[in-house]
XYZ file of C-alpha atoms in Angstrom:
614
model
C 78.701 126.637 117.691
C 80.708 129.059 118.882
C 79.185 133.234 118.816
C 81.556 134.758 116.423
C 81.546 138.668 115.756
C 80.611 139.200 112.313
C 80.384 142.161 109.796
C 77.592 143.073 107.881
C 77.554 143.163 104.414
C 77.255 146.580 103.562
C 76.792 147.614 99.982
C 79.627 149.170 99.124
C 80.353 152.843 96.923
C 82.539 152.190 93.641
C 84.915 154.612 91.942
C 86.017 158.026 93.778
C 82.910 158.119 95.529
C 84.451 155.061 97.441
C 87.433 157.138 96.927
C 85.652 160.243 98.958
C 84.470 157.519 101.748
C 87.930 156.372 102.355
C 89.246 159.601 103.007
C 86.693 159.735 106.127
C 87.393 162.646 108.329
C 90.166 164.003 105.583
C 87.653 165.130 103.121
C 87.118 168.993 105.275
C 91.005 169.354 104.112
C 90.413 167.830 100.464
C 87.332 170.325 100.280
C 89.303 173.316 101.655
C 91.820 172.214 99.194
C 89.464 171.829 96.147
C 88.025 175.891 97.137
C 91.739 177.219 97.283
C 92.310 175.422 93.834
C 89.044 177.029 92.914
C 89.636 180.563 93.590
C 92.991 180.421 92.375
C 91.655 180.027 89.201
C 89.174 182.560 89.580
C 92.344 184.997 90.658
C 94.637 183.361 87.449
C 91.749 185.174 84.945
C 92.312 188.320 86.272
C 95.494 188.810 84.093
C 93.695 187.937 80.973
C 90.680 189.845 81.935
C 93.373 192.937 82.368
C 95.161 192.370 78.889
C 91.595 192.054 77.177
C 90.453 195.774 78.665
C 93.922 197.201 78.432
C 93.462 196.240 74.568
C 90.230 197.798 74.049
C 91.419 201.185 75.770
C 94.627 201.133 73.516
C 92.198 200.535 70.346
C 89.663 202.916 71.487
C 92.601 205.920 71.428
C 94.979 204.400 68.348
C 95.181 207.460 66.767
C 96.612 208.953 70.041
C 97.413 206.830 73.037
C 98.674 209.587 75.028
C 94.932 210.407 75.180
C 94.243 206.655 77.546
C 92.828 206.633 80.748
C 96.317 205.923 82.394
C 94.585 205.400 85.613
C 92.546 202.285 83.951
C 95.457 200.992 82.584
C 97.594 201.070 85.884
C 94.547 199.896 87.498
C 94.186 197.061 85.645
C 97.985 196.342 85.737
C 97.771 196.273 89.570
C 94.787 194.049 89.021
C 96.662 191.924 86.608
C 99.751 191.433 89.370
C 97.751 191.320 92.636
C 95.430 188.014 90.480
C 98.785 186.414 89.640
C 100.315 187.053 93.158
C 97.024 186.052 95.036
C 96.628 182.964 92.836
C 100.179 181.641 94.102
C 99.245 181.947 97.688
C 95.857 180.115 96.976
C 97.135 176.823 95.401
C 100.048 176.821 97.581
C 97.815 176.619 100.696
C 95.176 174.685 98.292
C 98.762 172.003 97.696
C 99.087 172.209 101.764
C 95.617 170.930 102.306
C 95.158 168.169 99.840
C 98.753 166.965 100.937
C 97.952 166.758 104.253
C 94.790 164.864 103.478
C 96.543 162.741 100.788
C 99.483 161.636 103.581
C 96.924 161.325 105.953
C 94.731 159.043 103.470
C 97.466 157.339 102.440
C 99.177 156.481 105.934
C 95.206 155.251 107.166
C 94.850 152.643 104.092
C 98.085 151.473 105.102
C 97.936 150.932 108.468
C 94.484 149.085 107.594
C 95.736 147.334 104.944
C 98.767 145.891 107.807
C 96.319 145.347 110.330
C 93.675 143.276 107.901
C 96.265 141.355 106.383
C 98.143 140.400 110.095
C 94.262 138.942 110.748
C 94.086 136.945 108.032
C 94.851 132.828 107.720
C 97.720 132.191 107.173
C 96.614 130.678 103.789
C 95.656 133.691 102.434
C 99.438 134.922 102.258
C 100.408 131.253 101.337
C 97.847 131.217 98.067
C 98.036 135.007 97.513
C 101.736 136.191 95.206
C 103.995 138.458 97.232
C 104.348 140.653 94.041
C 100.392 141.134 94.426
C 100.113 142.125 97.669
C 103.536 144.655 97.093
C 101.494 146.001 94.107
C 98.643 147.134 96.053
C 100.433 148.073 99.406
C 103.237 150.219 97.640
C 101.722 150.745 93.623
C 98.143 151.019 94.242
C 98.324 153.166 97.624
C 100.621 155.543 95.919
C 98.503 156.353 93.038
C 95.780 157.219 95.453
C 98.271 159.295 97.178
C 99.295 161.048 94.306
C 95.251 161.610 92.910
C 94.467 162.897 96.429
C 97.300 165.405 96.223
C 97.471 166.529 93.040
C 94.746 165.247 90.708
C 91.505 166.237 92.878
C 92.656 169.827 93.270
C 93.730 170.072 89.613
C 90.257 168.808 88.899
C 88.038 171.526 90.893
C 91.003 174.386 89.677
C 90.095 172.768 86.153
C 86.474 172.364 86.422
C 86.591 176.027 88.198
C 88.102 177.870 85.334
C 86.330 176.273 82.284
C 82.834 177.642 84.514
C 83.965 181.013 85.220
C 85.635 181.260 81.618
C 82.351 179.318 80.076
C 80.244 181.763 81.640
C 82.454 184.962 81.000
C 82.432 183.994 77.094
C 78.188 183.575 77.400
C 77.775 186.813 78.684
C 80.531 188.714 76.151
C 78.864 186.484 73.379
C 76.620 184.235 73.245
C 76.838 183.199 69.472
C 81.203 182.867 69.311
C 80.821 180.789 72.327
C 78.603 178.267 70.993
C 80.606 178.009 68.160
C 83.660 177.555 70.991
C 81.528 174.951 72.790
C 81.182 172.787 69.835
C 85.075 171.586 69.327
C 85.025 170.446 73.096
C 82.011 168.918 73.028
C 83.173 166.549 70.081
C 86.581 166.291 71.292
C 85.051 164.635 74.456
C 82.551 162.625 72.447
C 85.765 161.283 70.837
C 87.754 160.239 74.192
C 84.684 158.580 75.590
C 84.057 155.840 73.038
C 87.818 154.804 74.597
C 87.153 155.728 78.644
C 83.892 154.931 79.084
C 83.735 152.041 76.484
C 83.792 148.124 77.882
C 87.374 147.685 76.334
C 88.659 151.014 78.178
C 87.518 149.120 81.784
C 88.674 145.573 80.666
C 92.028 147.005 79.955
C 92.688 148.777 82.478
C 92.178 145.562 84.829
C 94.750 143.945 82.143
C 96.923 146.756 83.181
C 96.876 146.251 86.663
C 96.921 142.108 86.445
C 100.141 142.812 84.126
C 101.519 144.698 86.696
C 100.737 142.528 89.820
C 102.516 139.126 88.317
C 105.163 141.313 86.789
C 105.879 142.423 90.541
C 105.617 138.805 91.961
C 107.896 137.641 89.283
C 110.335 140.183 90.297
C 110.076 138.933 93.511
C 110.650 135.574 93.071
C 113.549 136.672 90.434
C 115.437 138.257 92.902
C 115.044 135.642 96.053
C 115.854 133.363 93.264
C 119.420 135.211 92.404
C 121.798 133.089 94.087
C 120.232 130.100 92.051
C 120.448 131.534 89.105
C 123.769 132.622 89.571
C 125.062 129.358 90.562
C 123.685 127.772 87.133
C 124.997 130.462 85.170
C 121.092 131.587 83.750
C 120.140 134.913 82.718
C 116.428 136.575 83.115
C 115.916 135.109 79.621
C 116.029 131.784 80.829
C 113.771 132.884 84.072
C 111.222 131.994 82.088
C 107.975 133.697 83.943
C 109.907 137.023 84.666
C 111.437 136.901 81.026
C 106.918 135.932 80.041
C 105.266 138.640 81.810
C 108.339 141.422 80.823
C 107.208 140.496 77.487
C 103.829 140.359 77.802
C 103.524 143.487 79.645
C 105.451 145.204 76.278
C 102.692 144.134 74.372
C 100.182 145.127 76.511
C 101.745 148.339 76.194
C 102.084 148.379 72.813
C 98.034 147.357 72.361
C 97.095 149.793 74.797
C 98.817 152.426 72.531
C 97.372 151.486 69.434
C 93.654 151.354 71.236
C 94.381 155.039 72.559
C 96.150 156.413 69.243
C 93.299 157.022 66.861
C 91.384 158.931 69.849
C 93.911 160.775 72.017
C 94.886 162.455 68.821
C 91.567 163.303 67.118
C 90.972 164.771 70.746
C 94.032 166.886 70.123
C 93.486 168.231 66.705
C 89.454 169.340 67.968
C 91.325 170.772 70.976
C 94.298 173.019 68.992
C 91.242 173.635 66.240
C 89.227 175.782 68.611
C 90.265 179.439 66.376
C 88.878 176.977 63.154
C 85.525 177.153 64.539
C 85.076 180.565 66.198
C 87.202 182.715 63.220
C 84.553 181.492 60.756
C 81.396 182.290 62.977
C 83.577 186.012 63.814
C 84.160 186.928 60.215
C 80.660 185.943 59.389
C 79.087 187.817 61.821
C 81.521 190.967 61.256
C 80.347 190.816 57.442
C 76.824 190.466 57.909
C 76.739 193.679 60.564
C 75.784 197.405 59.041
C 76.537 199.523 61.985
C 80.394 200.107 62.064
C 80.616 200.377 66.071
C 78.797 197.189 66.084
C 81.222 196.389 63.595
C 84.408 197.379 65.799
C 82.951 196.033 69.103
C 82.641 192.420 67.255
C 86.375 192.689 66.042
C 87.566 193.576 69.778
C 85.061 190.329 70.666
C 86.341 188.331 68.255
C 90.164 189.095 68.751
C 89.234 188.506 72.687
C 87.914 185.488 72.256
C 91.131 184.432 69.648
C 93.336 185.374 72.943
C 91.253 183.729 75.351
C 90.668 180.275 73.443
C 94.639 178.798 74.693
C 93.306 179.691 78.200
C 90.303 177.543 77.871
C 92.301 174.448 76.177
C 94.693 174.239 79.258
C 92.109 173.920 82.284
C 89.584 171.626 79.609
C 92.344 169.004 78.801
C 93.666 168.989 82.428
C 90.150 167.959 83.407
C 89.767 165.678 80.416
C 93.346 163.831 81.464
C 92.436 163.565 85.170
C 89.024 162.169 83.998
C 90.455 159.253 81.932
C 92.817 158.733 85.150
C 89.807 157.580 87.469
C 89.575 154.170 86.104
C 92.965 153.651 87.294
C 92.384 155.054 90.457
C 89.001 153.185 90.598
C 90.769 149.928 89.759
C 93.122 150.273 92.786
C 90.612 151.401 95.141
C 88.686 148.025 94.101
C 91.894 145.576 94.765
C 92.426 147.264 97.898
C 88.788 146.564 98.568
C 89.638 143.072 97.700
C 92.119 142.786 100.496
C 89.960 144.458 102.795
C 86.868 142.164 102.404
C 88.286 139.140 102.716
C 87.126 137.468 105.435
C 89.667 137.598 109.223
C 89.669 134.897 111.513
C 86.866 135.391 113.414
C 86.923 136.598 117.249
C 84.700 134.941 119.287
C 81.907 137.474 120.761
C 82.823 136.161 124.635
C 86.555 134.650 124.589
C 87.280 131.758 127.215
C 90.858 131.534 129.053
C 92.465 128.379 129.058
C 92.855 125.973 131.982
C 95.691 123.911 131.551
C 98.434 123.466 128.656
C 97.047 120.440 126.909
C 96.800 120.328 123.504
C 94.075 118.125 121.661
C 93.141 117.082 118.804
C 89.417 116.094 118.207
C 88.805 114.231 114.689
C 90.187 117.273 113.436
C 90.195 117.759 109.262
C 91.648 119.752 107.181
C 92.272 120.928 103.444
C 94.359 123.868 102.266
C 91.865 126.334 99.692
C 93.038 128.539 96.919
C 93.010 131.941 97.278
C 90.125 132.642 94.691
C 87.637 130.592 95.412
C 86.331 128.143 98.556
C 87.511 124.874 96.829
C 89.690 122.266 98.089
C 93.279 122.073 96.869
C 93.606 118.235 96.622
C 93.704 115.664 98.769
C 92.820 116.717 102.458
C 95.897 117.492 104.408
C 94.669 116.123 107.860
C 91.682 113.590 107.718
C 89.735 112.729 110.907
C 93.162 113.516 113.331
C 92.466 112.709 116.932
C 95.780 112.716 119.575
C 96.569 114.832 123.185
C 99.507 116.509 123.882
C 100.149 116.274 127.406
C 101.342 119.524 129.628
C 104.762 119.358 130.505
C 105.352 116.419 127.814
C 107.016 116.255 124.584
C 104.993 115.157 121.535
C 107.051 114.505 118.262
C 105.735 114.267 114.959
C 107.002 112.032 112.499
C 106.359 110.841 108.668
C 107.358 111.817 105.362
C 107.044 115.175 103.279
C 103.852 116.473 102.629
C 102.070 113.417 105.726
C 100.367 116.416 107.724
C 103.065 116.874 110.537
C 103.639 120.521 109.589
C 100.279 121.110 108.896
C 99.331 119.682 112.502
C 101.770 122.324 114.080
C 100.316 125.505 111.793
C 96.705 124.574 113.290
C 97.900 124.922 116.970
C 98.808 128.710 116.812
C 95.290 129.447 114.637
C 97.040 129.851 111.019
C 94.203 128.107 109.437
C 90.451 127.310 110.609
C 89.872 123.683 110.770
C 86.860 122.009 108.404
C 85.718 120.395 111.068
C 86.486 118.643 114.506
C 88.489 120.412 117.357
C 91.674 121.838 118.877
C 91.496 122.411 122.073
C 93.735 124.054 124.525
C 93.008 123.229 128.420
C 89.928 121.962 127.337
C 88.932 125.392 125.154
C 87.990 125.633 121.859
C 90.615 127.539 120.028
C 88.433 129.113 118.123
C 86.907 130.443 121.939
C 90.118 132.370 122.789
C 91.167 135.563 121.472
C 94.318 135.696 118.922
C 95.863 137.802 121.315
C 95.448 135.573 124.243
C 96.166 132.535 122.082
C 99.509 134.108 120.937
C 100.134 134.285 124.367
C 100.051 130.790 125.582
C 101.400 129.214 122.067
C 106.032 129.997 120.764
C 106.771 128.704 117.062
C 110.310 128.358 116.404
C 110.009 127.823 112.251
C 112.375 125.909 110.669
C 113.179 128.473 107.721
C 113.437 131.299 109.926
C 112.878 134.988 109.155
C 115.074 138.049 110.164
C 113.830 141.235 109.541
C 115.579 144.210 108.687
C 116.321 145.580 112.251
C 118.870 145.022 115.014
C 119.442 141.350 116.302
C 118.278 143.402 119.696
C 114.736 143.980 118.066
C 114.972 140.750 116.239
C 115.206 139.039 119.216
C 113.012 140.969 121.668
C 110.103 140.648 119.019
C 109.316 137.270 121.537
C 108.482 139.670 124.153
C 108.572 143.487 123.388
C 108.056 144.800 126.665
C 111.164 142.969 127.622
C 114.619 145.023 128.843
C 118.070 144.551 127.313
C 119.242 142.044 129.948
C 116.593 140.176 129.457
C 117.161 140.233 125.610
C 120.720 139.114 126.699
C 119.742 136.457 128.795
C 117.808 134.814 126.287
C 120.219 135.309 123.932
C 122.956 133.335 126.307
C 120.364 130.068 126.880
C 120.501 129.677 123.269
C 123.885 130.370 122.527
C 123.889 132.994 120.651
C 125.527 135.731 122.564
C 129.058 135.494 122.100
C 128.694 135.298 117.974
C 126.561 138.480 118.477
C 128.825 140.210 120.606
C 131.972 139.880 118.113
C 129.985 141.601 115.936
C 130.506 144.931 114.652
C 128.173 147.120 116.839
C 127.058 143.431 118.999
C 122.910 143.992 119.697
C 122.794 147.090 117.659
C 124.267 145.427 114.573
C 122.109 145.600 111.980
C 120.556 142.501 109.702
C 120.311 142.809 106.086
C 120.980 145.324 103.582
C 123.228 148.046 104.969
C 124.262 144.978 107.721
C 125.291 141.981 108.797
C 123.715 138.547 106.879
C 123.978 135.682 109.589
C 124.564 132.203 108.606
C 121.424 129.431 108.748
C 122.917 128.175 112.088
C 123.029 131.587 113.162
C 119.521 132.366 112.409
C 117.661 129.732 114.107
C 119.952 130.404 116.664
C 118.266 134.077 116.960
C 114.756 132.048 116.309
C 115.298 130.342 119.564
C 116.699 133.257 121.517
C 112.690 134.714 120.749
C 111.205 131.570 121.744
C 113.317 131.571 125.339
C 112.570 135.350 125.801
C 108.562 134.570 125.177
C 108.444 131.918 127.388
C 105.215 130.703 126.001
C 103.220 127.187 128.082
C 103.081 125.801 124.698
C 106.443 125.391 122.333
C 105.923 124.211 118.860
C 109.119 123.231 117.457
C 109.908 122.880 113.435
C 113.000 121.024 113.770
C 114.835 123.889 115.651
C 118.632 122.293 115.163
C 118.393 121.703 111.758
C 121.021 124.557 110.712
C 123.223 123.888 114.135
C 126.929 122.995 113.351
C 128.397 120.020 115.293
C 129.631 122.266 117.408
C 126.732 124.365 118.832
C 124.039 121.688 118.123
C 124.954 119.928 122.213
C 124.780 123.330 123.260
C 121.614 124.382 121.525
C 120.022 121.176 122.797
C 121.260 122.132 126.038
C 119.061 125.521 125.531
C 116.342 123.896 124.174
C 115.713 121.368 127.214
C 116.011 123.939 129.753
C 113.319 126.164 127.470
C 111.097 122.968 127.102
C 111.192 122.022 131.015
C 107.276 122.333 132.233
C 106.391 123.269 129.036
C 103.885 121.582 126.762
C 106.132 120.601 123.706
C 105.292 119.505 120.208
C 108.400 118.371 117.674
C 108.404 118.674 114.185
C 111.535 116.093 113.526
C 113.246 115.828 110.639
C 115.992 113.687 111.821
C 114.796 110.847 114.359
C 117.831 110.305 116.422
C 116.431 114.159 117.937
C 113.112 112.681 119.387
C 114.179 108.919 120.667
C 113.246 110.233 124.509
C 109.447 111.895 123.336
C 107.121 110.992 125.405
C 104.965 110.271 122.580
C 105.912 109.613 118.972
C 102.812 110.384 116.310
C 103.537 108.985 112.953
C 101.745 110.244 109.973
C 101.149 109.294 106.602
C 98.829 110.588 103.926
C 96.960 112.967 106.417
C 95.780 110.471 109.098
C 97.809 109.311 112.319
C 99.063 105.170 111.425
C 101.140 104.820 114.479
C 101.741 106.608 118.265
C 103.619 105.499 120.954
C 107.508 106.063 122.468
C 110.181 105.160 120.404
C 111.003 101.396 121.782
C 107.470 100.739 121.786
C 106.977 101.773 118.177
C 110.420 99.608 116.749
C 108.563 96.405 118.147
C 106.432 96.545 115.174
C 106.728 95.910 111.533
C 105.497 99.322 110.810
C 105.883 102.773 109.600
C 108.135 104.128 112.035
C 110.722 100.586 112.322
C 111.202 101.848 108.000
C 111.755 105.001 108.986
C 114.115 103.953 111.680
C 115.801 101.548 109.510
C 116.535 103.952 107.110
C 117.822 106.099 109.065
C 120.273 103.794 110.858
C 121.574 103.490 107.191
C 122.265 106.626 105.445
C 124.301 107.397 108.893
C 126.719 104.659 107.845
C 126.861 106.791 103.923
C 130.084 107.740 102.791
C 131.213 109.010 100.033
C 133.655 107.298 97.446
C 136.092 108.125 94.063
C 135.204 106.435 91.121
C 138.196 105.800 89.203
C 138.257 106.024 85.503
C 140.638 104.112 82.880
């Protein structure tokens, strides 16, 4: 067999530790980022720090303040502003940092995402929802982005300030900080049986599955518009969109109810924090004989009254951020997903061609579903074996769903075959790099694709290295120049929203411009005329056998007056090849292809007729 390259399986980290590995050579900034964040908290105390010894100087001299140590309070003032000030600075340059990293992070999951998903079979994209892979390029990616630059900082500035405050309190008092401890420890307690719990994981993978077929309904919804239009239908009676709108709501609406009870007993602890400490202060005030003791436990007591909103903020930050992660970790995981599965493989030592032939070696096939390695029905190609001779044209013929299309998708490497052979020049397709392959293979679809760009870069996406004239000249062999030159800015006109939207002619007209630019050995045509006018079809035909001269050419046809002068004529049915030969040999039997034939001869002689009503 041949030596493919393959991965090892690696175990793999989970959650933001897999998070933290992604990032890569990003995580100095998100470090640098989480210190800033850190300090700045440190400098954000110094205010309250100030107002707490500014207090006790002011109560120390309350019969006569003119008597205070003006220099400590100005001191501490300075103190007070220069914290504030140098706080700023720090989580501005700490927001610098993680946003660099966070860009950075996100740009690199992207651009790996692009590249794994343009090296996957073609079945992958074909069994996989548009609206899924949208979620986790755009929805997932973002969330990261946004956790990156905002939520990891917030969580070391957090973290940062409930230490330095938690150990401040310990060292004023011990006793009124236990009894501050307490309310937070519950209030987590509380939020845990809900984050941590089995239901807290299962629905956040509801949430994300909600969202994913939302997204591909959407998708189809709106490629589905003109449809819908035509029959007058609403999105009520788009029956999936109109289903998963609805069952999103009450996903929602359970999700609320299974947070409710928690979130706000969290709450209440959280606001209660003066409940617990006032008791514990009063108590030890009372119980205290010496009345300096007595005074220094009031200041304590009143400090720690001031100081408990401070320690609320940075502890329910942290607490918010935490029940975020499974989110995050959720997304990381479907992105993993995506990653994982397995590319076409590259063989170790790739082979070069020699010759344009193109065979087919008791070649089957079956399409899988995207979940598991199971067969999807009947096998789409069973034990095919034909040769498509260089510089001849090979047509494929049969009805819907016989294997002709399926035939063509093999030659470029969409899909893997189960088992048997295609070979090109006598290689092993599977023996030739993609790249090299893509080289010696041209597809001209029959639902062609446009994509948001000029009909310049449409059309030079055949050959990008080519140069405007050549982009012209192309353009001219399949007759689409002087329609693109009437148009509004000619090759710079754009397609698509804020554009131009071409007719069906029009765009296969562009689809063959690509394939003329390319000039590929090895043409695979999908019925290439079958949005061509009366008028342009002679002239695209024209095109099309001055592209195909020399050239190694496989037909898709649709309509069989296109490929009476093949060379060879495959007919399929049901998978497997039933008949082959040229088009006067195959009409001298009773076969497959003389029905086909014959049927064709009479829907050409169709016309339609009134019925008159009494």
């Amino acid at each position: 067999m041949n030596n493919i390259l393959l991965q090892e399986n690696k175990p793999k980290k989970t959650g933001l530790a897999r998070l933290l590995e992604i990032a890569g050579e990003r995580r100095w900034l998100l470090i640098v980022a989480c210190i800033f964040a850190s300090l700045s908290s440190l400098c954000m105390l110094l205010p309250v720090v100030a107002v707490y010894f500014v207090l006790v100087e002011l109560l120390n001299h309350a019969g006569n303040v003119g008597e205070c140590d003006k220099n400590l309070l100005f001191r501490w003032a300075g103190l007070a502003g220069g914290g504030l000030l140098l706080s700023l600075l720090l989580t501005y340059l700490g927001a610098i940092c993680s946003h660099i990293a966070a860009f950075r992070i996100l740009y690199g999951i992207r651009v790996r995402l692009v590249s794994h998903l343009g090296r996957l079979p073609l079945g992958y994209l074909s069994n996989t929802s548009t609206g899924a892979v949208k979620k986790v390029l755009q929805h997932s990616v973002e969330e990261i982005e946004n956790f990156v630059a905002h939520g990891i900082p917030d969580l070391a500035s957090s973290a940062a300030m409930t230490l330095f405050i938690g150990l401040g309190l310990l060292y004023v008092d011990w006793r009124l900080s236990i009894a501050m401890v307490v309310p937070l420890i519950l209030s987590w307690v509380v939020m845990s049986t809900v984050m941590s719990g089995e239901k807290g994981a299962v629905a956040m993978k509801q949430y994300h599955d909600m969202l994913e077929r939302m997204n591909a309904s959407a998708v189809q919804f709106v490629r589905g518009m003109p449809a819908i239009k035509a029959f007058g239908q609403t999105v009520h009676s788009f029956r999936r969109f109109h289903h998963d709108i609805v069952d999103y709501r009450k996903f929602a609406v359970q999700i609320t109810f299974l947070w409710q009870n928690p979130y706000v007993g969290m709450l209440v602890l959280l606001q209660s924090l003066a409940v617990f400490v006032l008791p514990v202060g009063v108590f030890l005030i009372a119980v205290e004989n010496d009345v300096v003791q007595k005074t220094s436990l009031a200041l304590t007591l009143l400090f720690f009254l001031l100081i408990a909103p401070g320690v609320i903020a940075p502890y329910l930050n942290a607490m918010m951020i935490a029940m975020s992660t499974s989110r995050i970790t959720e997304g990381v995981a479907r992105i993993d997903k995506i990653l994982d599965t397995p590319i076409l493989p590259e063989p170790l030592t790739p082979k070069t061609p020699v010759g344009h032939d193109v065979s087919f070696e008791d070649v089957s096939f079956s399409y899988k579903t995207s979940d598991s390695e199971t067969e999807n029905g009947t096998p789409a190609l069973d034990h095919v074996s034909f040769r498509a001779e260089a510089g001849k044209i090979t047509a494929l013929v049969g009805p819907s769903g016989s294997g002709k299309s399926t035939t063509a998708h093999l030659i470029p490497r969409f899909w893997d075959v189960d088992s048997g052979a295609i070979r090109i020049g006598g290689v092993d397709l599977r023996e030739i790099a993609t790249e090299r392959l893509m080289d010696h293979v041209s597809f001209v679809f029959q639902d062609t694709f446009l994509f948001y760009d000029t009909l310049l870069e449409n059309i030079r996406i055949g050959k990008p290295e080519a140069n405007d004239g050549e982009v012209h000249v192309a353009a001219k062999a399949a007759q689409c120049h002087d329609f693109i030159e009437n148009l509004p800015q000619g090759y710079a006109t754009r397609i698509g929203e804020g554009g131009v939207y071409l007719s069906g002619g029009e765009e296969q007209r562009v689809a063959v411009a690509r394939a003329i630019l390319r000039n590929a050995p090895i043409l695979v045509l999908d019925e290439a005329t079958a949005f061509a006018d009366p008028e342009n079809e002679h002239r695209m035909h024209l095109a099309l056998s001055e592209l195909m001269k020399g050239k190694t050419v496989i037909v898709i046809a649709h309509r069989l007056a296109s490929i009476v002068d093949a060379d060879r004529i495959l007919v399929f049915d049901e998978g497997r090849i039933v008949q082959q030969g040229t088009h006067e040999e195959l009409l001298q039997y009773d076969g497959r292809y003389k029905k086909m034939w014959d049927a064709y001869i009479d829907t050409s002689t169709w016309e339609l007729k009134s019925i008159k009503r009494n």
